mmCIF file of C-alpha atoms in Angstrom:
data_model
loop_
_atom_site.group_PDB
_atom_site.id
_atom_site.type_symbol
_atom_site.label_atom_id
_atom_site.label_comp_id
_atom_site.label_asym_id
_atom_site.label_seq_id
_atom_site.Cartn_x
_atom_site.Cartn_y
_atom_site.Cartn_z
ATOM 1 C CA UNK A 1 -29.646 -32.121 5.672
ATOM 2 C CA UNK A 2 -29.903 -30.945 9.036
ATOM 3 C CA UNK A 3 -25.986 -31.607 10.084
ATOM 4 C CA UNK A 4 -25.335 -29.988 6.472
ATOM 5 C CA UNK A 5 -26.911 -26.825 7.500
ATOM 6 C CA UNK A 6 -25.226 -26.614 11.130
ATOM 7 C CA UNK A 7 -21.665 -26.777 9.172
ATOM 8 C CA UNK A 8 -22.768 -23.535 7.560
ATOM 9 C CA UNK A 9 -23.886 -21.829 10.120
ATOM 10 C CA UNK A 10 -20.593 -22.631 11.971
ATOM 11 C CA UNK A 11 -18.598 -21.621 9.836
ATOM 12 C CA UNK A 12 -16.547 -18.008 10.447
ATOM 13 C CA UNK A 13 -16.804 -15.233 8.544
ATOM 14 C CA UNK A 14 -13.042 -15.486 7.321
ATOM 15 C CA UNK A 15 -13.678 -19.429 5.976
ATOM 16 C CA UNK A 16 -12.652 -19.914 2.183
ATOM 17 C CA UNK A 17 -10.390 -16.873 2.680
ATOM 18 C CA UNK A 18 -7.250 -18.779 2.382
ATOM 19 C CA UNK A 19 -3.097 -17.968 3.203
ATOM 20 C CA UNK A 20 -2.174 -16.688 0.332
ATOM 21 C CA UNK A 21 -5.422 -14.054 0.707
ATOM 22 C CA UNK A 22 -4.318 -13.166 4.139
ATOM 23 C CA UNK A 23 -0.724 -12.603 3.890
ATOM 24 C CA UNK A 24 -1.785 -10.370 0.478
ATOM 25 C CA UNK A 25 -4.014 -7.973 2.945
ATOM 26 C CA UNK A 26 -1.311 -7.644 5.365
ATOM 27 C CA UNK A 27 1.060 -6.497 2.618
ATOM 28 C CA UNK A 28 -1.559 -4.219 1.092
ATOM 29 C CA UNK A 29 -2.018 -2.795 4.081
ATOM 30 C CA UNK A 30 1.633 -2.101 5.136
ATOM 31 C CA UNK A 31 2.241 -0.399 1.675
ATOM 32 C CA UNK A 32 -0.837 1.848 1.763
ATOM 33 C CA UNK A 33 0.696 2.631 6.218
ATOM 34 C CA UNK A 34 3.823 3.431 4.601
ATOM 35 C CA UNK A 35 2.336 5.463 1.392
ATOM 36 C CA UNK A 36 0.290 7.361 3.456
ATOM 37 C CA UNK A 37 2.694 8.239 6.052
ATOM 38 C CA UNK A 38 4.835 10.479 3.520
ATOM 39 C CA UNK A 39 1.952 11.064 0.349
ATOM 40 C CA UNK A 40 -0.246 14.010 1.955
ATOM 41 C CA UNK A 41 2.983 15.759 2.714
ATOM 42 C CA UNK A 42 4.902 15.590 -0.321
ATOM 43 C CA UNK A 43 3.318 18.709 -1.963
ATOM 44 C CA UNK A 44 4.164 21.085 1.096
ATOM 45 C CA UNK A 45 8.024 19.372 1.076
ATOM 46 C CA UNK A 46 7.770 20.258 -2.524
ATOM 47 C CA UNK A 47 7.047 23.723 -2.069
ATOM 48 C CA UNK A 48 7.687 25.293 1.375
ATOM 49 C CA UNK A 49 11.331 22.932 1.469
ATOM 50 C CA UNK A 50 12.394 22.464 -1.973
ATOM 51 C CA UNK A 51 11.092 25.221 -3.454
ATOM 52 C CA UNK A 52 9.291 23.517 -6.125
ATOM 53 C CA UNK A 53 6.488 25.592 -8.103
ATOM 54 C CA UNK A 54 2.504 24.342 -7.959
ATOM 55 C CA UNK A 55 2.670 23.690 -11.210
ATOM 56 C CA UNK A 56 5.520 21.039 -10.805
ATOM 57 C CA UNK A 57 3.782 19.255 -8.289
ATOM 58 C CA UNK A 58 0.388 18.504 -10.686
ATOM 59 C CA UNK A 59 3.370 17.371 -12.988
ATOM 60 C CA UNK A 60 4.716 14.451 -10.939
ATOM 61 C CA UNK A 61 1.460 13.433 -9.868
ATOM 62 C CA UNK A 62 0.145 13.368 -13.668
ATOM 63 C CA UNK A 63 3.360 11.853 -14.730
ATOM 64 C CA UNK A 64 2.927 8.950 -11.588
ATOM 65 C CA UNK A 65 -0.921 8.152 -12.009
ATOM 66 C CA UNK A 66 -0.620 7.586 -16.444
ATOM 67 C CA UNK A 67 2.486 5.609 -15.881
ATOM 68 C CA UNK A 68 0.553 3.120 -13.319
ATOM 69 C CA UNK A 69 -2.791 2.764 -15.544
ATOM 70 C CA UNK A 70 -0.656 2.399 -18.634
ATOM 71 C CA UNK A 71 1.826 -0.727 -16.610
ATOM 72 C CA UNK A 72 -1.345 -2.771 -15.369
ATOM 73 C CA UNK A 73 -3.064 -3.855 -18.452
ATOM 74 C CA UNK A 74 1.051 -5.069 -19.352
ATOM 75 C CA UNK A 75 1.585 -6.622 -16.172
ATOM 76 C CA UNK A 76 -1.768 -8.695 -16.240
ATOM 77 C CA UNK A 77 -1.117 -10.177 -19.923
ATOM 78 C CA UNK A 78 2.664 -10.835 -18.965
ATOM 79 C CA UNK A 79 1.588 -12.904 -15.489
ATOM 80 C CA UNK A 80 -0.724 -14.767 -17.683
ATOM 81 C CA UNK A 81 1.788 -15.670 -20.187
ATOM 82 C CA UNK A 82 4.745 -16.266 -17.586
ATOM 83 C CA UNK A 83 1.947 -17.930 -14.994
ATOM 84 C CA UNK A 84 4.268 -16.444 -12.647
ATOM 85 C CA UNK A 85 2.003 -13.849 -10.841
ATOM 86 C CA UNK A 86 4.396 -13.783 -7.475
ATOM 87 C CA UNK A 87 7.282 -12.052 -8.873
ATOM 88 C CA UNK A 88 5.930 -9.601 -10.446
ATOM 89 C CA UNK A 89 3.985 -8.685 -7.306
ATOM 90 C CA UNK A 90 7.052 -8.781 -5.337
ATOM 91 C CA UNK A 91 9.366 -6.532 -7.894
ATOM 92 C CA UNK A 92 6.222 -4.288 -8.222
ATOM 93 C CA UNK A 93 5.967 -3.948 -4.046
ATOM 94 C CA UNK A 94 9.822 -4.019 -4.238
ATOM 95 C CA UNK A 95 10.196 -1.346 -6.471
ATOM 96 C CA UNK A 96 7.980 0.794 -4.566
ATOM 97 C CA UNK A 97 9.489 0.353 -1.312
ATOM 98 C CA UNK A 98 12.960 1.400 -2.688
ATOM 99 C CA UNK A 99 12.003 4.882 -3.357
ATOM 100 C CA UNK A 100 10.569 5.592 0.414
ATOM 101 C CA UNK A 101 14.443 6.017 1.183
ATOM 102 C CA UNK A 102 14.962 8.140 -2.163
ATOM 103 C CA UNK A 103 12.149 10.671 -1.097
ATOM 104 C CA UNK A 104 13.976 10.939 2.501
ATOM 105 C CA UNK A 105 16.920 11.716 0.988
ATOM 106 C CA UNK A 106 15.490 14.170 -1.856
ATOM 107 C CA UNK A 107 16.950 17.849 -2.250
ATOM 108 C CA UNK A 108 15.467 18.641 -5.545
ATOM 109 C CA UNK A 109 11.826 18.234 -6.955
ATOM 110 C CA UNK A 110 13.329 15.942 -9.911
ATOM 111 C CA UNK A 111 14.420 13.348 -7.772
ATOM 112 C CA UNK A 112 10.935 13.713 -5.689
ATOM 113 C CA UNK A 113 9.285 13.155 -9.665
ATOM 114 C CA UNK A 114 11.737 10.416 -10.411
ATOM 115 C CA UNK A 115 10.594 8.597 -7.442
ATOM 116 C CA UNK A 116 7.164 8.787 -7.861
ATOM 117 C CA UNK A 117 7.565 7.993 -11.473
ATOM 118 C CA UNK A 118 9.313 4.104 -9.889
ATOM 119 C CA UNK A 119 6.879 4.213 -7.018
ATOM 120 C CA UNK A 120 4.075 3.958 -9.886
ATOM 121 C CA UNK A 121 5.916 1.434 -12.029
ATOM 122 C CA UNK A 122 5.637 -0.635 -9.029
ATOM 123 C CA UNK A 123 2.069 -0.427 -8.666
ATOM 124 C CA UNK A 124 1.631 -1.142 -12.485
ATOM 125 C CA UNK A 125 3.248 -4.007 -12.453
ATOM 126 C CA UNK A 126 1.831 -5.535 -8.543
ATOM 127 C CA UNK A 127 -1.892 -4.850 -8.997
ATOM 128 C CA UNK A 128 -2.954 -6.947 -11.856
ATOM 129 C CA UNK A 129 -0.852 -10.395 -10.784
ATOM 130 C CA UNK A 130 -2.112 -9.396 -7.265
ATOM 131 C CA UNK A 131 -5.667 -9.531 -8.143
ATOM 132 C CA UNK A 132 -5.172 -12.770 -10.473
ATOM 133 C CA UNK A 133 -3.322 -14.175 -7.558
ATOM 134 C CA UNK A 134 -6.620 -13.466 -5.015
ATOM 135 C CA UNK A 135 -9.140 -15.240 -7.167
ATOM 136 C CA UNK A 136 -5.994 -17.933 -7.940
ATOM 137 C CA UNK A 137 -6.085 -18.641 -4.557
ATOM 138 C CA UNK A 138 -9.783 -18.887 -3.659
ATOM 139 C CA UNK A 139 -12.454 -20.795 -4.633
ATOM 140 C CA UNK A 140 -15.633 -19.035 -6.923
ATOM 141 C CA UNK A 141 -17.832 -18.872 -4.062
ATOM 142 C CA UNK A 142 -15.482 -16.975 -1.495
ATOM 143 C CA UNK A 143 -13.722 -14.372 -3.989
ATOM 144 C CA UNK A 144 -16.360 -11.642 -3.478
ATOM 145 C CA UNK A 145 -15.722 -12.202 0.299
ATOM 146 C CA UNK A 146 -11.971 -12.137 -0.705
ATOM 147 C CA UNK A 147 -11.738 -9.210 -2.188
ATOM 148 C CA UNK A 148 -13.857 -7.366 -0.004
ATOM 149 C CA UNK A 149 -10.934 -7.739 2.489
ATOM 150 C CA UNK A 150 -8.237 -7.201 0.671
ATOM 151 C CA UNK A 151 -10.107 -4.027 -0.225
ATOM 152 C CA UNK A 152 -10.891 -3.659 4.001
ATOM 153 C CA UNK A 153 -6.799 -4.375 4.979
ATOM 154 C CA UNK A 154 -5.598 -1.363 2.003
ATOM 155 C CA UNK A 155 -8.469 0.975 3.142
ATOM 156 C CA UNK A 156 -7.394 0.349 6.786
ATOM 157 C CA UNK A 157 -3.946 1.298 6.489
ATOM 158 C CA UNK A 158 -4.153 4.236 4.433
ATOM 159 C CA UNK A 159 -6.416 5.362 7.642
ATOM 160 C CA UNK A 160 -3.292 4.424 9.659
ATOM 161 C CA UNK A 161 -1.244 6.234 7.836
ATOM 162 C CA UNK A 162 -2.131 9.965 8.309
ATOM 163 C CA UNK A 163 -2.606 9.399 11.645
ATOM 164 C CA UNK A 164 0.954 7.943 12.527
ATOM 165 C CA UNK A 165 2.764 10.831 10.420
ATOM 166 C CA UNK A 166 0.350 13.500 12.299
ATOM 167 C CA UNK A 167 1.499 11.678 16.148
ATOM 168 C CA UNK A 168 5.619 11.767 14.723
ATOM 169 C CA UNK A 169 5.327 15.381 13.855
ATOM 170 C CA UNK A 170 3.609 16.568 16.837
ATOM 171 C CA UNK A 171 5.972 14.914 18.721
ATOM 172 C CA UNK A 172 8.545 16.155 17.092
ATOM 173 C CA UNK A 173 7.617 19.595 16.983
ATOM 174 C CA UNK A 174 5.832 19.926 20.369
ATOM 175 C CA UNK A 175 7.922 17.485 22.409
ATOM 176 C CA UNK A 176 7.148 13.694 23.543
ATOM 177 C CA UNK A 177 4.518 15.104 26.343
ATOM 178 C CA UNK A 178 2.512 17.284 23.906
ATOM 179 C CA UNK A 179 -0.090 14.070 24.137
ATOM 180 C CA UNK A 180 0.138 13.626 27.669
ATOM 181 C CA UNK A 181 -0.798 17.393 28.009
ATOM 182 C CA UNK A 182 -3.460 17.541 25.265
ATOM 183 C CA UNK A 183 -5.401 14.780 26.957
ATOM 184 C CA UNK A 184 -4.612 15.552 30.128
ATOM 185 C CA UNK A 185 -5.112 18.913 32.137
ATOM 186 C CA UNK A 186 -8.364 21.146 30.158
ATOM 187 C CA UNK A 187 -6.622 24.633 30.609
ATOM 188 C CA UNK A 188 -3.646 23.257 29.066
ATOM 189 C CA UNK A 189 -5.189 21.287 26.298
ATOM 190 C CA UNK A 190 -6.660 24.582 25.371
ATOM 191 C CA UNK A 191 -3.524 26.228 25.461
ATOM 192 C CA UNK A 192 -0.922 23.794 23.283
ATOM 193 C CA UNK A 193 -4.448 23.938 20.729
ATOM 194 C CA UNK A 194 -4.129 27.851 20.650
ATOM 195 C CA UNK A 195 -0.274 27.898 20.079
ATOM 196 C CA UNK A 196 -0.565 25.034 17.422
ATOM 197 C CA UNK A 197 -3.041 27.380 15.131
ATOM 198 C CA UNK A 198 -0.154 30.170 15.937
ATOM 199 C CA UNK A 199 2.720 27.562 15.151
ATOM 200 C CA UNK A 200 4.897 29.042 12.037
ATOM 201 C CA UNK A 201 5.442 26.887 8.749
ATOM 202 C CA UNK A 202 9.096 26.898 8.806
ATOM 203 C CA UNK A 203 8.414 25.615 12.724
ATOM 204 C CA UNK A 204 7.614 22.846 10.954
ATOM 205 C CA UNK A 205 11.553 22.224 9.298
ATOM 206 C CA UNK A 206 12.977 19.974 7.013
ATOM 207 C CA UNK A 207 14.459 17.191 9.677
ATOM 208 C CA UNK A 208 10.666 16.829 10.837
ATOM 209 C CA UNK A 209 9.518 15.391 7.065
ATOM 210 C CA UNK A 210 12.684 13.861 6.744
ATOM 211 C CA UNK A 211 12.120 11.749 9.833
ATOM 212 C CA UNK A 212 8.686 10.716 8.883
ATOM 213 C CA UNK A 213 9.808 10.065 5.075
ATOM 214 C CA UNK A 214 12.185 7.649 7.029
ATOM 215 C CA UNK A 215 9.767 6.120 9.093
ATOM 216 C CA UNK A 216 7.522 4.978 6.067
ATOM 217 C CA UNK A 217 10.364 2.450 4.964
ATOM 218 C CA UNK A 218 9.773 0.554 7.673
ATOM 219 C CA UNK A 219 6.167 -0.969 6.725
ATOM 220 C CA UNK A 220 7.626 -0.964 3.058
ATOM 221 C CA UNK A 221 10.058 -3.129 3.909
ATOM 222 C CA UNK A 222 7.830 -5.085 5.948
ATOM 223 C CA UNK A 223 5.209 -5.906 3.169
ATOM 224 C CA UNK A 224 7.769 -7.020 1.271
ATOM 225 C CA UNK A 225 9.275 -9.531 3.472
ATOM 226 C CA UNK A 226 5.379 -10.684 4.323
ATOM 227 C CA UNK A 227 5.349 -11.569 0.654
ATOM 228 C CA UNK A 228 8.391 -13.529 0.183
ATOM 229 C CA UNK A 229 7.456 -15.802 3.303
ATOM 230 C CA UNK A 230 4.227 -16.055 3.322
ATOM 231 C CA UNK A 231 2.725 -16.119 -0.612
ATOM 232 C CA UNK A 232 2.592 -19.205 -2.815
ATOM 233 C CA UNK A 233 2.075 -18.849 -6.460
ATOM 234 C CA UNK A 234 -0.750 -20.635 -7.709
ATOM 235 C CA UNK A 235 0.183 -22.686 -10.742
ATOM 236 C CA UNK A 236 -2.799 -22.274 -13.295
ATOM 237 C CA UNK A 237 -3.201 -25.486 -15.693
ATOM 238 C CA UNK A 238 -3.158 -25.332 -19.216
ATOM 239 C CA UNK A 239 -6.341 -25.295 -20.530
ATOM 240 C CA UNK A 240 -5.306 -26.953 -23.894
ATOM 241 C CA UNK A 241 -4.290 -29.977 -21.527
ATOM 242 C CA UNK A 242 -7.450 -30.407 -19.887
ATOM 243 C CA UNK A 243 -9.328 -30.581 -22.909
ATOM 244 C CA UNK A 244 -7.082 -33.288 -24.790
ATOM 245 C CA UNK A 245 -8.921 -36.298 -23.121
ATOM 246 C CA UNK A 246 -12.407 -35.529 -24.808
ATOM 247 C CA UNK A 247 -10.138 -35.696 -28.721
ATOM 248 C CA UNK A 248 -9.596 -39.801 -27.375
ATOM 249 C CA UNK A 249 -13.583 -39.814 -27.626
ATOM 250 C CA UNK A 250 -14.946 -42.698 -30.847
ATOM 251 C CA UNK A 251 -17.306 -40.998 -32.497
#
């Protein structure tokens, strides 16, 4: 009893959260770096850059948020059909990293709507298998604990996220020492603050969201590859199967 109770108390916080679990929070993370990188400043692209009205931009995000709800309760009954939850988690991440390139590239708000329309397909048709894949891949007693950081790794990177796009544009816009300066010398600091409330909008130009559009391909491409390499698909058994032994019963 007593060397029972020492096991437990050794054991780490991350015990029962297994590969598959990991490698899944990594991913999530990545995609919600690379969403967040380019998704606070899509609707200013929209309409200081492409000219697109408000109006439009409640459009594509109505348009991207029913297409996603309406693709998840498909893509759950279709992994438990195929029992193939990995590739539809990979085309769904997949799909969604293809149109970080497409938004960089955009010059009309119709091909900004048509990529958020594929971004969302992509979601539809990842987070159901995903989840299924989590508790696949842990035992009963560890899936809350599971979860919880899957949840932590996805919340984590879409803090990440604004706060990479916001160091790329300053940079950008300001010039590679604007950091050095801000955190450096007080009268200074106070200074570059002043002139940023005074900065125009159009100081802020097109090549600037363009290059941080860009930049959010990388982690895309990155969660995908961590998925590939790194997840195994959990083969459910047939639950028809299992129960065929107790029919050999006499009665």
């Amino acid at each position: 009893m007593e060397n029972t109770e020492k096991t437990i108390e050794n054991k780490s916080f991350f015990s029962g959260i297994s590969r598959n679990v990991v490698a899944l929070g990594i991913t999530s993370f990545l995609t919600d770096f690379s969403t967040e990188l380019f998704y606070p400043l899509l609707p200013v692209f929209l309409t200081t850059i492409l000219k697109a009205k408000y109006t439009f931009v409640g459009l594509i995000e109505g348009v991207a948020e029913t297409t996603a709800s309406l693709l998840k309760l498909i893509s759950g009954w279709l992994s438990d059909k195929l029992n193939r939850r990995k590739a539809l988690v990979v085309g769904g991440y997949g799909l969604s990293g293809l149109t970080r390139p497409i938004i960089a590239i955009s010059t009309a708000g119709w091909h900004i709507l048509g990529a958020r329309f594929v971004d969302r397909i992509g979601k539809g048709f990842r987070t159901a298998p995903r989840d299924a894949l989590i508790a696949d891949s842990t035992s009963p007693e560890n899936r809350g604990k599971a979860f919880g950081f899957h949840r932590s790794m996805d919340h984590a990177g879409a803090v990440v996220g604004p706060i990479v796009a916001f160091i790329i544009m300053a940079s950008i816009v300001f010039g590679s020492g604007f950091f050095g300066d801000l955190f450096g010398n007080t009268n200074k600091s106070n200074q570059l603050i002043s002139n940023s409330e005074n900065t125009k909008e159009n100081q802020i130009d097109e090549h600037t969201y363009r290059v941080v559009f860009w930049c959010s391909s990388i982690p895309a491409i990155l969660s995908v590859l961590v998925l590939i390499f790194f997840v195994k698909d959990v083969r459910q058994k047939n639950e028809t199967k299992a129960k065929l032994p107790l029919l050999t019963l006499k009665p």
